[in-house]
Amino acid sequence: MAKPVRSVAGPLHLSHLSEPVLRRLSELLDRAAPGKGWRDLAQRAGSRGRVRLSPLDLEQCSLKVLEPKGSPSWSLLKLLGERGCTVVELVEFLQALEHTEALQCLSYPGIEVVVHPDSQAVLSGQVVKLCCWAVGHPFVHYQWFKQEKEVPHGKAPELVLNPVTIHDSGFYICRVNRDSSFAFSRWARLDVCDLQSTPDGNLMASPENKLRICVQPRPQTLTVGDALVLECGAAGNPVPHYQWFRNGFPLENGDKNVYMVTSVDEEHQGTYWCHASNEQEGRDSQKIEVVVGRKAVAVECTEGDLSDLQAADLQEESDHRPVATDKVALLIGNMSYRHHPQLKAPMVDVYELTNLLRQLDFKVVSLLDLTESEMRNAVSEFLLLLDKGVYGLLYYAGHGYENYGNSFMVPIDAPNPYRSANCLCVQNILRRMQEKETGLNVFLLDMCRKRNEYDDTVLVLDALKVTANIVFGYATCQGAEAFEIEQSGLANGIFMKFLKDRLLEDKKITVLLDEVAEDMGRCHLTEGKQALEIRSSLSEKRALTDPIQQTLASAGSLARNLQWAKAHELPESKCLEFRCGVQVQLGFAAEFSNVMVIYTRLVQKPPEIAACRAYITDFALDLDVDPKETNKGTPEETGSYLLLKDLPKHCLYTRLSSLQKLKEHLIFTVCLHYEYSGIEEMMDERKEVNVGKPLVAKLGLHHRFKANSCLQSCCTADSPCLNQRETSSVTNKHCALSPCQPASCPGVCHPHPSCSDSIRRPEACSCNGSSKILPSRQEAQNYSPPVDVSNVPVETTDDTAELEFLLSDHFRLSQRQQL
């Protein structure tokens, strides 16, 4: 084996390779299999504009076989070296040919990381640099990870976070790879303290490495059984360690920056503080008091005592308005059903409700056209946003039905006919929300509630908790249908048409819905067909306009902000400069959390170019983009009617929907066609653009839904019929899934009726010729949840050794699958 080529400063040209290396490469290329020989290499090299190879050049290389020791490959490599081809370019050509043996001549047998990133504890707003360097550059590739997630644009030896935010906290690692070889750096922990959470305004002026307490614990008054959560944050290098104290004694398991007791007793009362230290110095946080008292005991009282209590409650209610610790909303609109009638209104309904809720300080995730597994994963992500005292709102517009008091939302891939196993049960979602101890649970269901004659399944659900924080707003009564109304080419659901006019009013949510119901009752279009039904267990005067009073820098708040921000990160605008001097601007706008509009605009054109046009193409197959619907002159032509006032004029527009299906980074090509003055030949240039995973694509909703998520609507959460449903296949496109066998699902009956569809349609109505009632939402590809292996599936943990083992083990598996 020839001596491998080592890294040097600057690009290494082929002409500088040693003769033994060239000889070995020539031998491998001369006797290579079809598709990996010297002619294939010449074709790859010739496709580069800088390295031009004429037919005469290839003929001269080919004639070398007539010489006693002649080699076409040797001649080609010499020719490439004379024309400026570098070793890096040759490596890229050989990688494209998948010529592993030839690549080994140009690389190290192994990879060694010589510079590892350091753990840091910093203040938000600073510039943070994490560095990794491996022997073998420039023949190695770098990829940074935060926990199991790839860091967008983290493909350089140095990862720069400028400015760093509290959302950047976590564990980082760098993977260095070349072909099937790879190595990992050590894990680096990045702790970011929010400067806004500290009253000390001089922290930023302190020396960068000096130890500083930037998050102070806060005093608390609790009752027996409550949870105690104390948090302390420090910045400084080296990374500080923590130790909590109570009444002067160190606490067991108190070596983290957050100290928690899930259920306190009177013995937990006392004076607490945290000591932060590193190898250079140590500091104490403020000392705070934790008071623990006994819970009130229910006693018998007279009618007079009760009147006094009610009067006191009314006085307290007037003095203390309810508050939310946060407000989050999940909005789902299903329109493009594969086996059922299409709907029009959910797109406009979800868009308008999103804008209204954001005015009320709700964190909103809005999604269109979800399959069953995507809906279940979206609900799971929504549940992660909930916590004690949070206001949670779920809005659904699409096909649905109600059986035995349970409401079911129908995904777009539900078979015909569908049953509960293919749909999401709303009551099951409510039970999961209650487990989060939310302050208010609001369900707005804009769907039909007629009985599904094909589904006689009796669900076995866990009992709901007795709480006074649940509000259901049904767009129609039980056993009735919900309708859409079309005006000026756009459609609204009847429910949303009246709800949007009152949603911002500062009124108790049930009072507000009562007034919406009265408004709907005065609409002659749906008289006798649709009426709003309200179900509530609300005993407090809670409204969607209630203010938010967060626990400052609480772990739950940080998690909600991070999760919400993940689903709303748009790519940054880019300006691409082509060799001919033309500059093209790329812009991005979000229509929904899973719908993005890309617009392109020419910002500079040299005078010698008579005409040019830039368009985008080559999208991932996951998105199923129709090329005929891209690069349109107006947003309306792409199907985007809602962003007209927000998008710049005189651009080409492309609307990308279903971003939740994106498995890898969004990569596309910008093609530039241009023509010089006086020359009829059309020239073209191409640039590949990688914008990472925009919007909701970061949440991985395309993954197969996990059975242990307890969102299954059929039977109980741990029922054997769940696994059977996931592994079965649909053979008859006209029927729903095969019913569960009684032995696997005792006590649940699944009859198998015929597949004839006899659902009746209501009569169409009109109003002065300007609006019309569209088909109802009673009716909505076969069920087949997508299967995907996560790139690097690692759970977040403080155990960096476990993180490194899991990450390395998965990458080895991925490499074996690729080979």
Coordinates of N, CA, C and O in Angstrom, one line a residue, residues 127-228:
V127 N -21.0 35.4 22.6 CA -20.6 34.6 21.4 C -19.9 33.4 22.0 O -18.9 33.5 22.7
V128 N -20.4 32.2 21.5 CA -19.8 30.9 22.0 C -19.2 30.2 20.8 O -19.9 30.1 19.8
K129 N -18.0 29.6 21.0 CA -17.4 28.9 19.9 C -17.0 27.5 20.5 O -16.4 27.4 21.5
L130 N -17.5 26.5 19.8 CA -17.1 25.1 20.1 C -16.3 24.6 19.0 O -16.6 24.7 17.8
C131 N -15.1 24.0 19.3 CA -14.1 23.7 18.3 C -13.8 22.2 18.3 O -13.7 21.6 19.4
C132 N -13.6 21.6 17.2 CA -13.2 20.2 17.0 C -12.3 20.2 15.8 O -12.6 20.8 14.7
W133 N -11.2 19.4 15.9 CA -10.3 19.3 14.8 C -9.8 17.8 14.7 O -9.5 17.3 15.8
A134 N -9.8 17.3 13.5 CA -9.4 15.9 13.4 C -8.2 15.8 12.4 O -8.2 16.5 11.4
V135 N -7.3 14.8 12.6 CA -6.3 14.5 11.7 C -6.9 13.9 10.4 O -7.7 13.0 10.5
G136 N -6.5 14.4 9.3 CA -7.1 13.9 8.0 C -7.7 15.0 7.2 O -8.1 14.7 6.1
H137 N -7.8 16.2 7.8 CA -8.4 17.3 7.0 C -7.5 17.6 5.8 O -6.3 17.5 5.9
P138 N -8.0 17.8 4.5 CA -9.4 18.1 4.2 C -10.2 16.9 3.8 O -11.2 17.0 3.1
F139 N -9.8 15.7 4.1 CA -10.5 14.5 3.6 C -11.6 14.0 4.6 O -12.1 12.9 4.4
V140 N -11.9 14.8 5.6 CA -12.9 14.4 6.6 C -14.0 15.4 6.5 O -13.8 16.6 6.1
H141 N -15.2 15.0 7.0 CA -16.4 15.9 7.0 C -16.8 16.0 8.5 O -16.7 15.0 9.2
Y142 N -17.3 17.2 8.8 CA -17.7 17.5 10.2 C -19.2 17.6 10.2 O -19.8 18.2 9.3
Q143 N -19.8 17.1 11.3 CA -21.3 17.4 11.6 C -21.5 17.5 13.1 O -21.2 16.6 13.8
W144 N -22.0 18.7 13.5 CA -22.3 18.9 14.9 C -23.7 18.4 15.3 O -24.6 18.6 14.4
F145 N -23.8 17.9 16.5 CA -25.1 17.5 17.0 C -25.4 18.1 18.3 O -24.4 18.3 19.1
K146 N -26.6 18.5 18.5 CA -27.1 18.9 19.9 C -28.0 17.8 20.3 O -29.1 17.6 19.8
Q147 N -27.5 17.0 21.4 CA -28.1 15.8 21.7 C -28.2 14.9 20.5 O -27.2 14.7 19.8
E148 N -29.4 14.4 20.1 CA -29.5 13.6 18.9 C -29.8 14.3 17.6 O -29.9 13.7 16.5
K149 N -30.0 15.7 17.7 CA -30.4 16.5 16.5 C -29.2 17.1 15.8 O -28.3 17.7 16.5
E150 N -29.2 17.0 14.5 CA -28.1 17.7 13.8 C -28.3 19.2 13.9 O -29.4 19.7 13.9
V151 N -27.2 19.9 14.1 CA -27.2 21.4 14.1 C -27.2 21.9 12.7 O -26.3 21.6 11.9
P152 N -28.2 22.7 12.3 CA -28.2 23.3 11.0 C -27.0 24.1 10.7 O -26.5 24.9 11.6
H153 N -26.4 23.9 9.6 CA -25.2 24.6 9.2 C -24.0 24.3 10.1 O -23.0 25.0 10.0
G154 N -24.1 23.2 10.9 CA -23.0 22.8 11.7 C -22.1 21.8 11.0 O -21.9 20.7 11.5
K155 N -21.5 22.2 9.9 CA -20.6 21.3 9.1 C -19.2 21.8 9.1 O -18.5 21.3 8.2
A156 N -18.8 22.6 10.0 CA -17.4 23.1 10.0 C -16.7 22.7 11.3 O -17.4 22.3 12.2
P157 N -15.4 22.7 11.3 CA -14.7 22.4 12.6 C -15.1 23.2 13.8 O -15.0 22.8 14.9
E158 N -15.5 24.5 13.5 CA -15.9 25.4 14.6 C -17.4 25.7 14.5 O -17.9 26.2 13.5
L159 N -18.1 25.5 15.6 CA -19.5 25.8 15.7 C -19.6 27.1 16.5 O -19.2 27.2 17.6
V160 N -20.2 28.2 15.8 CA -20.3 29.5 16.4 C -21.7 29.8 16.7 O -22.6 29.7 15.8
L161 N -22.0 30.1 17.9 CA -23.4 30.5 18.3 C -23.3 32.0 18.7 O -22.8 32.4 19.7
N162 N -23.9 32.9 17.8 CA -23.8 34.3 18.0 C -25.1 35.0 17.6 O -25.4 35.0 16.4
P163 N -25.8 35.5 18.6 CA -25.5 35.4 20.0 C -26.1 34.1 20.6 O -27.1 33.6 20.0
V164 N -25.6 33.6 21.7 CA -26.1 32.4 22.2 C -27.4 32.7 23.0 O -27.5 33.8 23.6
T165 N -28.4 31.8 23.0 CA -29.6 32.0 23.7 C -29.8 30.9 24.7 O -29.1 29.8 24.6
I166 N -30.8 31.0 25.5 CA -31.0 30.0 26.5 C -31.5 28.7 25.9 O -31.3 27.6 26.4
H167 N -32.1 28.8 24.7 CA -32.5 27.6 23.9 C -31.3 26.8 23.4 O -31.5 25.6 23.0
D168 N -30.1 27.3 23.4 CA -28.9 26.6 22.9 C -28.3 25.7 24.0 O -27.3 25.0 23.7
S169 N -28.8 25.8 25.2 CA -28.3 24.9 26.3 C -28.5 23.5 25.9 O -29.4 23.1 25.3
G170 N -27.5 22.7 26.3 CA -27.6 21.2 26.1 C -26.2 20.6 25.9 O -25.1 21.3 26.1
F171 N -26.2 19.4 25.4 CA -25.0 18.7 25.2 C -24.7 18.7 23.7 O -25.5 18.4 22.8
Y172 N -23.4 18.9 23.3 CA -23.0 19.0 21.9 C -21.9 18.0 21.7 O -21.0 17.7 22.6
I173 N -21.9 17.5 20.5 CA -20.8 16.5 20.1 C -20.6 16.7 18.6 O -21.5 17.2 17.8
C174 N -19.4 16.5 18.1 CA -19.0 16.6 16.7 C -18.7 15.2 16.2 O -17.8 14.5 16.8
R175 N -19.3 14.9 15.0 CA -18.9 13.6 14.3 C -18.0 14.0 13.2 O -18.3 14.8 12.4
V176 N -16.9 13.2 13.1 CA -16.0 13.4 12.0 C -16.0 12.1 11.2 O -15.8 11.0 11.7
N177 N -16.3 12.2 9.9 CA -16.4 10.9 9.1 C -15.8 11.1 7.7 O -15.6 12.2 7.2
R178 N -15.4 10.0 7.2 CA -14.9 9.8 5.9 C -15.3 8.4 5.4 O -14.9 7.4 5.9
D179 N -16.2 8.4 4.4 CA -16.7 7.1 3.9 C -17.3 6.3 5.0 O -18.1 6.8 5.8
S180 N -16.8 5.1 5.3 CA -17.4 4.2 6.3 C -16.7 4.4 7.6 O -17.0 3.8 8.6
S181 N -15.6 5.3 7.7 CA -14.9 5.5 9.0 C -15.4 6.8 9.6 O -15.8 7.7 8.9
F182 N -15.5 6.8 10.9 CA -15.9 7.9 11.7 C -15.4 7.9 13.1 O -14.9 6.9 13.6
A183 N -15.4 9.1 13.7 CA -15.0 9.2 15.1 C -15.8 10.4 15.7 O -16.3 11.3 14.9
F184 N -16.0 10.4 17.0 CA -16.7 11.4 17.7 C -15.8 12.2 18.6 O -14.8 11.6 19.2
S185 N -16.0 13.4 18.8 CA -15.3 14.2 19.8 C -15.9 13.9 21.2 O -16.9 13.1 21.3
R186 N -15.4 14.4 22.2 CA -16.0 14.3 23.5 C -17.2 15.2 23.6 O -17.3 16.2 22.9
W187 N -18.1 14.8 24.5 CA -19.3 15.6 24.7 C -18.9 16.9 25.4 O -18.1 17.0 26.3
A188 N -19.6 18.0 25.0 CA -19.4 19.3 25.6 C -20.7 19.8 26.1 O -21.7 19.8 25.3
R189 N -20.8 20.2 27.4 CA -22.0 20.7 27.9 C -22.0 22.2 27.9 O -21.1 22.9 28.3
L190 N -23.1 22.7 27.3 CA -23.3 24.2 27.2 C -24.4 24.6 28.1 O -25.6 24.2 27.9
D191 N -24.1 25.4 29.2 CA -25.1 25.9 30.0 C -25.2 27.4 29.8 O -24.3 28.2 29.8
V192 N -26.5 27.9 29.4 CA -26.7 29.3 29.1 C -27.7 29.8 30.2 O -28.8 29.3 30.3
C193 N -27.2 30.8 30.9 CA -28.1 31.5 31.8 C -28.7 32.7 31.2 O -28.0 33.5 30.5
D194 N -30.0 32.9 31.5 CA -30.7 34.1 30.9 C -30.4 35.3 31.7 O -30.7 35.4 32.9
L195 N -29.7 36.3 31.1 CA -29.3 37.5 31.8 C -30.5 38.3 32.3 O -30.4 39.0 33.2
Q196 N -31.6 38.2 31.6 CA -32.8 38.9 32.0 C -33.4 38.4 33.3 O -34.2 39.1 33.9
S197 N -33.0 37.2 33.7 CA -33.6 36.7 34.9 C -32.8 37.1 36.2 O -33.1 36.6 37.2
T198 N -31.8 37.9 36.0 CA -31.1 38.3 37.2 C -31.2 39.8 37.4 O -31.1 40.6 36.4
P199 N -31.3 40.3 38.6 CA -31.4 41.7 38.9 C -30.0 42.4 38.8 O -30.0 43.6 38.8
D200 N -29.0 41.6 38.7 CA -27.6 42.2 38.7 C -27.3 42.7 37.3 O -26.9 41.9 36.5
G201 N -27.3 44.0 37.1 CA -27.1 44.5 35.7 C -25.6 44.5 35.4 O -25.3 44.9 34.3
N202 N -24.7 44.3 36.3 CA -23.3 44.4 36.1 C -22.6 43.1 35.7 O -21.4 43.0 35.5
L203 N -23.4 42.0 35.5 CA -22.9 40.7 35.2 C -22.1 40.7 33.9 O -21.1 40.1 33.7
M204 N -22.7 41.4 32.9 CA -22.1 41.4 31.5 C -20.7 42.1 31.6 O -19.9 41.8 30.8
A205 N -20.6 43.1 32.5 CA -19.3 43.8 32.6 C -18.3 43.0 33.3 O -17.1 43.4 33.4
S206 N -18.6 41.9 34.0 CA -17.7 41.1 34.8 C -16.7 40.4 33.8 O -17.1 40.2 32.6
P207 N -15.5 40.0 34.3 CA -14.7 39.2 33.4 C -15.4 37.9 32.9 O -16.1 37.3 33.6
E208 N -15.0 37.5 31.7 CA -15.8 36.5 31.0 C -15.7 35.1 31.8 O -16.7 34.4 31.9
N209 N -14.6 34.8 32.4 CA -14.4 33.5 33.0 C -14.7 33.6 34.5 O -14.7 32.5 35.2
K210 N -15.1 34.7 35.1 CA -15.4 34.8 36.5 C -16.7 34.2 36.8 O -17.7 34.3 36.1
L211 N -16.8 33.4 37.9 CA -18.0 32.7 38.3 C -19.0 33.7 38.8 O -18.8 34.6 39.6
R212 N -20.2 33.6 38.2 CA -21.3 34.5 38.5 C -22.6 33.8 38.7 O -22.9 32.8 38.0
I213 N -23.4 34.1 39.7 CA -24.7 33.6 39.9 C -25.7 34.4 39.1 O -25.8 35.6 39.4
C214 N -26.4 33.9 38.1 CA -27.3 34.7 37.3 C -28.7 34.3 37.4 O -29.6 35.0 36.9
V215 N -29.0 33.1 38.0 CA -30.4 32.7 38.3 C -30.5 32.4 39.8 O -29.8 31.4 40.3
Q216 N -31.3 33.2 40.5 CA -31.4 33.0 42.0 C -32.6 32.2 42.3 O -33.7 32.3 41.7
P217 N -32.5 31.3 43.3 CA -33.8 30.6 43.8 C -34.7 31.6 44.4 O -34.4 32.7 44.9
R218 N -36.0 31.2 44.4 CA -37.1 32.1 44.9 C -37.8 31.4 46.0 O -38.0 30.2 46.0
P219 N -38.2 32.2 47.0 CA -39.0 31.7 48.2 C -40.3 31.1 47.7 O -40.9 31.6 46.7
Q220 N -40.8 30.1 48.5 CA -42.0 29.4 48.1 C -42.8 29.1 49.3 O -42.3 28.8 50.4
T221 N -44.2 29.2 49.2 CA -45.1 28.8 50.2 C -45.9 27.7 49.7 O -46.7 27.9 48.7
L222 N -45.8 26.5 50.3 CA -46.4 25.3 49.7 C -47.3 24.6 50.8 O -47.3 25.0 52.0
T223 N -48.1 23.7 50.3 CA -48.9 22.8 51.2 C -48.4 21.4 51.1 O -47.7 21.1 50.1
V224 N -48.6 20.6 52.1 CA -48.2 19.2 52.1 C -48.7 18.5 50.8 O -49.9 18.6 50.5
G225 N -47.7 17.9 50.1 CA -48.1 17.1 48.9 C -47.7 17.9 47.6 O -47.7 17.3 46.5
D226 N -47.5 19.2 47.8 CA -47.1 20.0 46.6 C -45.7 19.6 46.1 O -44.9 19.0 46.9
A227 N -45.3 20.1 45.0 CA -44.0 19.8 44.4 C -43.1 21.1 44.7 O -43.5 22.2 44.6
L228 N -41.9 20.8 45.2 CA -40.9 21.9 45.4 C -39.9 21.9 44.2 O -39.3 20.9 44.0

